[in-house]
PDB file of C-alpha atoms in Angstrom:
ATOM      1  CA  MET A   9      16.481 177.979 219.423  1.00 92.00           C
ATOM      2  CA  GLY A  10      19.665 176.915 221.187  1.00 92.00           C
ATOM      3  CA  VAL A  11      22.071 178.300 218.585  1.00 91.00           C
ATOM      4  CA  ASP A  12      21.474 181.874 219.764  1.00 94.00           C
ATOM      5  CA  SER A  13      22.491 180.779 223.268  1.00 95.00           C
ATOM      6  CA  GLY A  14      25.842 179.719 221.808  1.00 91.00           C
ATOM      7  CA  LEU A  15      25.107 176.010 221.381  1.00 90.00           C
ATOM      8  CA  PRO A  16      26.534 174.296 218.271  1.00 83.00           C
ATOM      9  CA  ASP A  17      24.362 173.761 215.215  1.00 78.00           C
ATOM     10  CA  PHE A  18      24.414 170.069 214.300  1.00 72.00           C
ATOM     11  CA  ARG A  19      22.582 170.582 211.005  1.00 68.00           C
ATOM     12  CA  GLY A  20      24.776 169.204 208.275  1.00 66.00           C
ATOM     13  CA  THR A  21      27.898 167.105 208.589  1.00 72.00           C
ATOM     14  CA  GLU A  22      30.331 170.038 208.645  1.00 80.00           C
ATOM     15  CA  GLY A  23      28.708 171.706 211.662  1.00 82.00           C
ATOM     16  CA  PHE A  24      28.772 168.473 213.638  1.00 88.00           C
ATOM     17  CA  TRP A  25      32.363 167.688 212.720  1.00 89.00           C
ATOM     18  CA  ARG A  26      33.522 171.182 213.702  1.00 88.00           C
ATOM     19  CA  ALA A  27      32.046 170.588 217.170  1.00 88.00           C
ATOM     20  CA  TYR A  28      33.447 167.044 217.464  1.00 92.00           C
ATOM     21  CA  PRO A  29      36.695 166.596 215.449  1.00 93.00           C
ATOM     22  CA  PRO A  30      37.345 162.987 216.624  1.00 94.00           C
ATOM     23  CA  PHE A  31      34.110 161.888 214.947  1.00 94.00           C
ATOM     24  CA  ALA A  32      35.213 163.624 211.746  1.00 93.00           C
ATOM     25  CA  GLU A  33      38.389 161.532 211.817  1.00 94.00           C
ATOM     26  CA  ARG A  34      36.250 158.395 212.035  1.00 94.00           C
ATOM     27  CA  GLY A  35      33.830 159.642 209.370  1.00 95.00           C
ATOM     28  CA  LEU A  36      30.874 159.390 211.755  1.00 94.00           C
ATOM     29  CA  HIS A  37      27.855 161.616 211.176  1.00 92.00           C
ATOM     30  CA  PHE A  38      25.537 162.903 213.912  1.00 92.00           C
ATOM     31  CA  GLU A  39      22.886 160.325 213.035  1.00 92.00           C
ATOM     32  CA  GLN A  40      25.462 157.560 213.459  1.00 95.00           C
ATOM     33  CA  VAL A  41      26.834 158.806 216.786  1.00 96.00           C
ATOM     34  CA  ALA A  42      23.391 159.519 218.298  1.00 95.00           C
ATOM     35  CA  ASN A  43      22.629 155.814 218.339  1.00 97.00           C
ATOM     36  CA  PRO A  44      22.097 153.608 221.425  1.00 97.00           C
ATOM     37  CA  ARG A  45      24.350 150.844 220.080  1.00 97.00           C
ATOM     38  CA  TRP A  46      27.426 152.778 221.237  1.00 98.00           C
ATOM     39  CA  PHE A  47      26.408 152.281 224.886  1.00 98.00           C
ATOM     40  CA  ASP A  48      26.934 148.563 224.256  1.00 97.00           C
ATOM     41  CA  LYS A  49      29.812 148.778 221.802  1.00 97.00           C
ATOM     42  CA  GLU A  50      31.869 151.775 223.040  1.00 98.00           C
ATOM     43  CA  PRO A  51      30.330 153.204 226.232  1.00 98.00           C
ATOM     44  CA  GLU A  52      33.227 155.634 226.733  1.00 98.00           C
ATOM     45  CA  MET A  53      32.511 157.166 223.335  1.00 97.00           C
ATOM     46  CA  ALA A  54      28.750 157.243 223.942  1.00 98.00           C
ATOM     47  CA  TRP A  55      29.134 159.005 227.274  1.00 98.00           C
ATOM     48  CA  GLY A  56      31.883 161.218 225.863  1.00 97.00           C
ATOM     49  CA  PHE A  57      29.377 162.570 223.351  1.00 97.00           C
ATOM     50  CA  TYR A  58      26.350 162.800 225.613  1.00 97.00           C
ATOM     51  CA  GLY A  59      28.353 163.816 228.679  1.00 97.00           C
ATOM     52  CA  HIS A  60      29.919 166.685 226.738  1.00 95.00           C
ATOM     53  CA  ARG A  61      26.475 167.813 225.576  1.00 95.00           C
ATOM     54  CA  TYR A  62      25.095 167.527 229.114  1.00 96.00           C
ATOM     55  CA  HIS A  63      27.817 169.811 230.507  1.00 96.00           C
ATOM     56  CA  LEU A  64      27.512 172.169 227.542  1.00 94.00           C
ATOM     57  CA  TYR A  65      23.771 172.591 228.112  1.00 95.00           C
ATOM     58  CA  LYS A  66      24.274 172.931 231.861  1.00 95.00           C
ATOM     59  CA  ASN A  67      26.933 175.645 231.500  1.00 95.00           C
ATOM     60  CA  THR A  68      25.129 177.652 228.794  1.00 96.00           C
ATOM     61  CA  ALA A  69      22.540 180.252 229.775  1.00 96.00           C
ATOM     62  CA  PRO A  70      19.289 180.408 227.751  1.00 97.00           C
ATOM     63  CA  HIS A  71      19.161 183.586 225.651  1.00 97.00           C
ATOM     64  CA  VAL A  72      16.667 186.416 226.174  1.00 97.00           C
ATOM     65  CA  GLY A  73      14.361 184.982 223.507  1.00 97.00           C
ATOM     66  CA  PHE A  74      13.143 182.456 226.072  1.00 98.00           C
ATOM     67  CA  GLU A  75      12.121 185.338 228.330  1.00 97.00           C
ATOM     68  CA  ILE A  76      10.257 186.964 225.421  1.00 98.00           C
ATOM     69  CA  LEU A  77       8.300 183.748 224.854  1.00 97.00           C
ATOM     70  CA  ARG A  78       7.551 183.493 228.572  1.00 97.00           C
ATOM     71  CA  ASP A  79       6.200 187.061 228.533  1.00 96.00           C
ATOM     72  CA  PHE A  80       3.987 186.178 225.564  1.00 96.00           C
ATOM     73  CA  SER A  81       2.641 183.093 227.332  1.00 95.00           C
ATOM     74  CA  ALA A  82       1.892 184.993 230.560  1.00 94.00           C
ATOM     75  CA  LYS A  83      -0.503 187.254 228.646  1.00 94.00           C
ATOM     76  CA  MET A  84      -2.510 184.429 227.068  1.00 94.00           C
ATOM     77  CA  ALA A  85      -6.002 183.921 228.529  1.00 92.00           C
ATOM     78  CA  ARG A  86      -5.765 180.140 227.981  1.00 93.00           C
ATOM     79  CA  GLY A  87      -2.081 179.891 228.845  1.00 93.00           C
ATOM     80  CA  ALA A  88       0.630 178.424 226.620  1.00 96.00           C
ATOM     81  CA  TRP A  89       2.605 175.232 226.074  1.00 97.00           C
ATOM     82  CA  VAL A  90       6.086 174.407 224.879  1.00 98.00           C
ATOM     83  CA  PHE A  91       6.353 171.528 222.401  1.00 98.00           C
ATOM     84  CA  THR A  92      10.044 170.907 221.760  1.00 97.00           C
ATOM     85  CA  SER A  93      12.401 168.337 220.285  1.00 96.00           C
ATOM     86  CA  ASN A  94      15.328 169.991 222.085  1.00 95.00           C
ATOM     87  CA  VAL A  95      16.778 167.848 224.872  1.00 96.00           C
ATOM     88  CA  ASP A  96      18.699 170.612 226.681  1.00 96.00           C
ATOM     89  CA  GLY A  97      16.104 171.476 229.352  1.00 96.00           C
ATOM     90  CA  HIS A  98      16.521 175.189 228.629  1.00 97.00           C
ATOM     91  CA  PHE A  99      12.813 176.008 228.600  1.00 98.00           C
ATOM     92  CA  GLN A 100      12.528 174.896 232.235  1.00 97.00           C
ATOM     93  CA  ARG A 101      15.732 176.729 233.128  1.00 96.00           C
ATOM     94  CA  ALA A 102      14.286 179.870 231.527  1.00 97.00           C
ATOM     95  CA  GLY A 103      11.280 179.766 233.848  1.00 96.00           C
ATOM     96  CA  PHE A 104       8.690 177.654 232.039  1.00 97.00           C
ATOM     97  CA  ALA A 105       6.923 175.281 234.411  1.00 96.00           C
ATOM     98  CA  ASP A 106       7.664 171.608 233.829  1.00 95.00           C
ATOM     99  CA  GLU A 107       3.886 171.082 233.642  1.00 95.00           C
ATOM    100  CA  GLN A 108       3.711 173.207 230.468  1.00 96.00           C
ATOM    101  CA  VAL A 109       6.557 171.558 228.534  1.00 98.00           C
ATOM    102  CA  TYR A 110       6.329 168.535 226.235  1.00 98.00           C
ATOM    103  CA  GLU A 111       9.792 167.216 225.320  1.00 98.00           C
ATOM    104  CA  CYS A 112       8.923 164.809 222.521  1.00 97.00           C
ATOM    105  CA  HIS A 113      12.485 163.426 222.295  1.00 98.00           C
ATOM    106  CA  GLY A 114      13.127 163.287 226.042  1.00 98.00           C
ATOM    107  CA  SER A 115      15.722 165.239 228.008  1.00 98.00           C
ATOM    108  CA  LEU A 116      19.416 165.008 228.822  1.00 97.00           C
ATOM    109  CA  GLN A 117      18.466 166.150 232.305  1.00 97.00           C
ATOM    110  CA  PHE A 118      17.138 162.625 233.008  1.00 98.00           C
ATOM    111  CA  LEU A 119      18.722 159.168 232.909  1.00 98.00           C
ATOM    112  CA  GLN A 120      17.522 155.582 232.448  1.00 98.00           C
ATOM    113  CA  CYS A 121      19.031 152.101 232.440  1.00 98.00           C
ATOM    114  CA  ALA A 122      20.771 151.358 229.138  1.00 98.00           C
ATOM    115  CA  GLU A 123      19.247 147.859 228.938  1.00 97.00           C
ATOM    116  CA  PRO A 124      16.669 148.882 230.323  1.00 98.00           C
ATOM    117  CA  CYS A 125      16.107 146.643 233.331  1.00 98.00           C
ATOM    118  CA  CYS A 126      13.070 148.623 234.514  1.00 97.00           C
ATOM    119  CA  GLU A 127      10.831 151.590 233.669  1.00 97.00           C
ATOM    120  CA  GLU A 128      12.582 153.943 236.107  1.00 98.00           C
ATOM    121  CA  ILE A 129      13.672 157.407 234.912  1.00 98.00           C
ATOM    122  CA  TRP A 130      15.618 159.605 237.322  1.00 98.00           C
ATOM    123  CA  PRO A 131      17.030 163.166 237.307  1.00 97.00           C
ATOM    124  CA  ALA A 132      20.653 163.508 236.209  1.00 97.00           C
ATOM    125  CA  GLY A 133      21.153 165.906 239.140  1.00 91.00           C
ATOM    126  CA  ASP A 134      24.767 166.969 239.590  1.00 89.00           C
ATOM    127  CA  LEU A 135      26.091 164.477 237.061  1.00 94.00           C
ATOM    128  CA  GLU A 136      29.827 164.847 236.469  1.00 95.00           C
ATOM    129  CA  ILE A 137      31.391 163.164 233.440  1.00 96.00           C
ATOM    130  CA  VAL A 138      35.145 163.582 232.985  1.00 97.00           C
ATOM    131  CA  ILE A 139      35.906 163.783 229.267  1.00 96.00           C
ATOM    132  CA  ASP A 140      39.197 163.849 227.385  1.00 95.00           C
ATOM    133  CA  GLU A 141      38.919 167.039 225.311  1.00 88.00           C
ATOM    134  CA  GLU A 142      41.066 165.615 222.504  1.00 92.00           C
ATOM    135  CA  THR A 143      39.426 162.213 222.061  1.00 94.00           C
ATOM    136  CA  PHE A 144      35.958 163.049 223.478  1.00 93.00           C
ATOM    137  CA  LEU A 145      36.074 159.760 225.385  1.00 97.00           C
ATOM    138  CA  ALA A 146      34.587 159.660 228.888  1.00 98.00           C
ATOM    139  CA  GLU A 147      36.611 158.347 231.787  1.00 97.00           C
ATOM    140  CA  GLU A 148      35.469 155.840 234.370  1.00 96.00           C
ATOM    141  CA  PRO A 149      33.322 155.749 236.416  1.00 96.00           C
ATOM    142  CA  LEU A 150      30.395 156.054 234.031  1.00 98.00           C
ATOM    143  CA  PRO A 151      26.807 156.558 235.274  1.00 98.00           C
ATOM    144  CA  VAL A 152      25.062 153.373 236.366  1.00 98.00           C
ATOM    145  CA  CYS A 153      21.481 152.289 236.941  1.00 98.00           C
ATOM    146  CA  PRO A 154      20.589 152.364 240.660  1.00 96.00           C
ATOM    147  CA  ARG A 155      18.442 149.239 240.208  1.00 97.00           C
ATOM    148  CA  CYS A 156      20.774 146.787 238.428  1.00 97.00           C
ATOM    149  CA  GLU A 157      24.084 148.734 238.645  1.00 97.00           C
ATOM    150  CA  ASN A 158      24.716 148.282 234.929  1.00 97.00           C
ATOM    151  CA  LEU A 159      25.377 151.194 232.578  1.00 98.00           C
ATOM    152  CA  ALA A 160      22.922 154.095 232.504  1.00 98.00           C
ATOM    153  CA  ARG A 161      22.172 156.345 229.513  1.00 98.00           C
ATOM    154  CA  PRO A 162      20.368 159.644 228.905  1.00 98.00           C
ATOM    155  CA  ASN A 163      16.589 159.444 228.623  1.00 98.00           C
ATOM    156  CA  VAL A 164      16.616 160.849 225.090  1.00 98.00           C
ATOM    157  CA  LEU A 165      15.282 159.345 221.880  1.00 98.00           C
ATOM    158  CA  MET A 166      18.190 158.411 219.627  1.00 97.00           C
ATOM    159  CA  PHE A 167      18.207 157.118 216.062  1.00 96.00           C
ATOM    160  CA  TYR A 168      17.102 153.475 215.714  1.00 96.00           C
ATOM    161  CA  ASP A 169      16.332 153.481 219.415  1.00 97.00           C
ATOM    162  CA  GLY A 170      14.285 150.573 220.701  1.00 96.00           C
ATOM    163  CA  LYS A 171      15.396 151.053 224.295  1.00 97.00           C
ATOM    164  CA  TRP A 172      14.191 154.598 224.990  1.00 98.00           C
ATOM    165  CA  LEU A 173      11.788 154.764 227.929  1.00 98.00           C
ATOM    166  CA  TRP A 174       9.062 157.101 226.730  1.00 97.00           C
ATOM    167  CA  ASN A 175       6.816 157.127 229.837  1.00 97.00           C
ATOM    168  CA  ARG A 176       8.015 160.555 231.030  1.00 98.00           C
ATOM    169  CA  SER A 177       7.442 162.119 227.609  1.00 98.00           C
ATOM    170  CA  GLU A 178       4.130 160.270 227.276  1.00 98.00           C
ATOM    171  CA  THR A 179       2.921 161.860 230.530  1.00 98.00           C
ATOM    172  CA  GLN A 180       3.825 165.254 229.075  1.00 98.00           C
ATOM    173  CA  HIS A 181       2.040 164.260 225.860  1.00 98.00           C
ATOM    174  CA  ARG A 182      -1.200 163.473 227.708  1.00 98.00           C
ATOM    175  CA  ARG A 183      -1.103 166.830 229.515  1.00 98.00           C
ATOM    176  CA  PHE A 184      -0.458 168.610 226.217  1.00 98.00           C
ATOM    177  CA  ASP A 185      -3.347 166.844 224.478  1.00 97.00           C
ATOM    178  CA  LYS A 186      -5.655 167.716 227.384  1.00 97.00           C
ATOM    179  CA  TRP A 187      -4.705 171.391 227.068  1.00 96.00           C
ATOM    180  CA  VAL A 188      -5.224 171.413 223.300  1.00 95.00           C
ATOM    181  CA  ALA A 189      -8.628 169.771 223.779  1.00 94.00           C
ATOM    182  CA  SER A 190      -9.587 172.581 226.173  1.00 94.00           C
ATOM    183  CA  LEU A 191      -9.061 175.245 223.494  1.00 92.00           C
ATOM    184  CA  GLU A 192     -12.429 174.910 221.758  1.00 87.00           C
ATOM    185  CA  ASN A 193     -13.547 178.348 220.515  1.00 87.00           C
ATOM    186  CA  ALA A 194     -10.149 179.805 221.454  1.00 91.00           C
ATOM    187  CA  ASN A 195      -7.662 181.508 219.134  1.00 93.00           C
ATOM    188  CA  LEU A 196      -4.464 179.475 218.984  1.00 95.00           C
ATOM    189  CA  VAL A 197      -1.180 180.756 217.553  1.00 96.00           C
ATOM    190  CA  ILE A 198       1.899 178.609 217.064  1.00 97.00           C
ATOM    191  CA  ILE A 199       5.327 180.225 217.162  1.00 98.00           C
ATOM    192  CA  GLU A 200       7.572 177.576 215.626  1.00 98.00           C
ATOM    193  CA  ILE A 201      11.288 178.227 215.917  1.00 97.00           C
ATOM    194  CA  GLY A 202      14.003 176.467 213.946  1.00 94.00           C
ATOM    195  CA  ALA A 203      12.085 173.259 213.282  1.00 93.00           C
ATOM    196  CA  GLY A 204      13.594 171.591 210.242  1.00 83.00           C
ATOM    197  CA  THR A 205      12.469 168.887 207.852  1.00 88.00           C
ATOM    198  CA  ALA A 206      15.240 166.323 208.487  1.00 85.00           C
ATOM    199  CA  VAL A 207      13.683 165.361 211.852  1.00 87.00           C
ATOM    200  CA  PRO A 208      10.184 166.801 211.427  1.00 93.00           C
ATOM    201  CA  SER A 209       8.641 166.065 214.850  1.00 95.00           C
ATOM    202  CA  VAL A 210       7.946 169.716 215.695  1.00 97.00           C
ATOM    203  CA  ARG A 211       7.041 170.727 212.154  1.00 96.00           C
ATOM    204  CA  ASN A 212       4.530 167.886 211.874  1.00 96.00           C
ATOM    205  CA  MET A 213       2.804 168.976 215.080  1.00 97.00           C
ATOM    206  CA  SER A 214       2.674 172.585 213.871  1.00 97.00           C
ATOM    207  CA  ASP A 215       1.172 171.556 210.538  1.00 96.00           C
ATOM    208  CA  LYS A 216      -1.376 169.336 212.290  1.00 96.00           C
ATOM    209  CA  LEU A 217      -2.601 172.152 214.538  1.00 96.00           C
ATOM    210  CA  HIS A 218      -2.490 174.653 211.676  1.00 96.00           C
ATOM    211  CA  SER A 219      -4.740 172.342 209.644  1.00 94.00           C
ATOM    212  CA  ILE A 220      -7.459 172.606 212.294  1.00 92.00           C
ATOM    213  CA  GLY A 221      -7.361 176.383 212.478  1.00 94.00           C
ATOM    214  CA  ALA A 222      -4.306 177.540 214.416  1.00 96.00           C
ATOM    215  CA  ASP A 223      -2.276 180.451 213.074  1.00 97.00           C
ATOM    216  CA  LEU A 224       1.324 179.480 212.326  1.00 98.00           C
ATOM    217  CA  VAL A 225       4.383 181.723 212.557  1.00 98.00           C
ATOM    218  CA  ARG A 226       7.337 179.744 211.179  1.00 98.00           C
ATOM    219  CA  ILE A 227      10.727 181.190 212.151  1.00 98.00           C
ATOM    220  CA  ASN A 228      13.576 179.539 210.263  1.00 96.00           C
ATOM    221  CA  PRO A 229      16.562 181.083 208.434  1.00 93.00           C
ATOM    222  CA  ARG A 230      16.686 178.223 205.903  1.00 91.00           C
ATOM    223  CA  GLU A 231      13.326 176.434 205.785  1.00 91.00           C
ATOM    224  CA  SER A 232      10.604 178.950 206.583  1.00 95.00           C
ATOM    225  CA  GLN A 233       8.132 177.724 203.963  1.00 93.00           C
ATOM    226  CA  GLY A 234       4.833 176.299 205.153  1.00 95.00           C
ATOM    227  CA  PRO A 235       1.252 175.473 204.234  1.00 94.00           C
ATOM    228  CA  ARG A 236      -1.136 178.118 202.955  1.00 95.00           C
ATOM    229  CA  GLY A 237      -1.545 180.923 205.475  1.00 96.00           C
ATOM    230  CA  THR A 238       1.822 180.434 207.186  1.00 97.00           C
ATOM    231  CA  ILE A 239       3.617 183.584 208.335  1.00 97.00           C
ATOM    232  CA  SER A 240       7.196 182.794 207.272  1.00 97.00           C
ATOM    233  CA  LEU A 241      10.111 184.651 208.862  1.00 97.00           C
ATOM    234  CA  GLU A 242      13.543 183.867 207.397  1.00 97.00           C
ATOM    235  CA  LEU A 243      15.354 184.870 210.570  1.00 97.00           C
ATOM    236  CA  GLY A 244      17.130 183.331 213.524  1.00 96.00           C
ATOM    237  CA  ALA A 245      15.264 182.743 216.774  1.00 97.00           C
ATOM    238  CA  LEU A 246      16.431 185.699 218.847  1.00 97.00           C
ATOM    239  CA  GLU A 247      16.215 188.249 216.012  1.00 98.00           C
ATOM    240  CA  ALA A 248      12.692 187.168 215.058  1.00 98.00           C
ATOM    241  CA  LEU A 249      11.386 187.109 218.638  1.00 98.00           C
ATOM    242  CA  THR A 250      12.910 190.498 219.390  1.00 98.00           C
ATOM    243  CA  LYS A 251      11.261 192.021 216.295  1.00 98.00           C
ATOM    244  CA  ILE A 252       7.882 190.446 217.110  1.00 97.00           C
ATOM    245  CA  ALA A 253       8.087 191.786 220.662  1.00 97.00           C
ATOM    246  CA  ALA A 254       8.940 195.266 219.352  1.00 97.00           C
ATOM    247  CA  GLN A 255       5.888 195.218 217.052  1.00 95.00           C
ATOM    248  CA  LEU A 256       3.605 194.174 219.905  1.00 90.00           C
TER     249      LEU A 256
END
């Protein structure tokens, strides 16, 4: 979804290394960099990566496809929900209410203690991380926990992450489950956009709901296949949404 807003595509090693050349020099893949151990081992590198992404998401406007989805949802008798593994906060920026978004991997718009010393999660607000554009290392001062004053980190689920505080996402999860439970005798359609198989969180949820009767539209330029009855569109997000809107 974010690629059509101009955000980099981290699928595959080459795409990630084009966006972050210093990690290519070290032979580090996305799955290796997106790991909480760097906040202990090399905090300047960890915040260089996540700080750069935070500013990138903050300075990039969501594309018109978000507005198309919002228009769809406004016409639904039972409303609509966003279930996303994206951590950019762009659905809320595009006008979706926070109460109708479930961010299953957390959000870069929120921080937590890197230890963590407590269960507190707080908004990133006007976070400013100064980053060397050649090395992608963050400069001091780095964000700190307001409780213990040790290093803070984004409230996002990383690979091999035993320190992620999931209580914010779990609250969203409970609201989402309550909404799904209210849909008895309703017609549910899932518009799944760009969900891959490498990290299948979104795809698994789509398949689960499809198995109990929801219609599934799977938009994906590379992996549009799905279970029996799936409407597969081998297109990018914005192109597919624009064509669906034109048909309606």
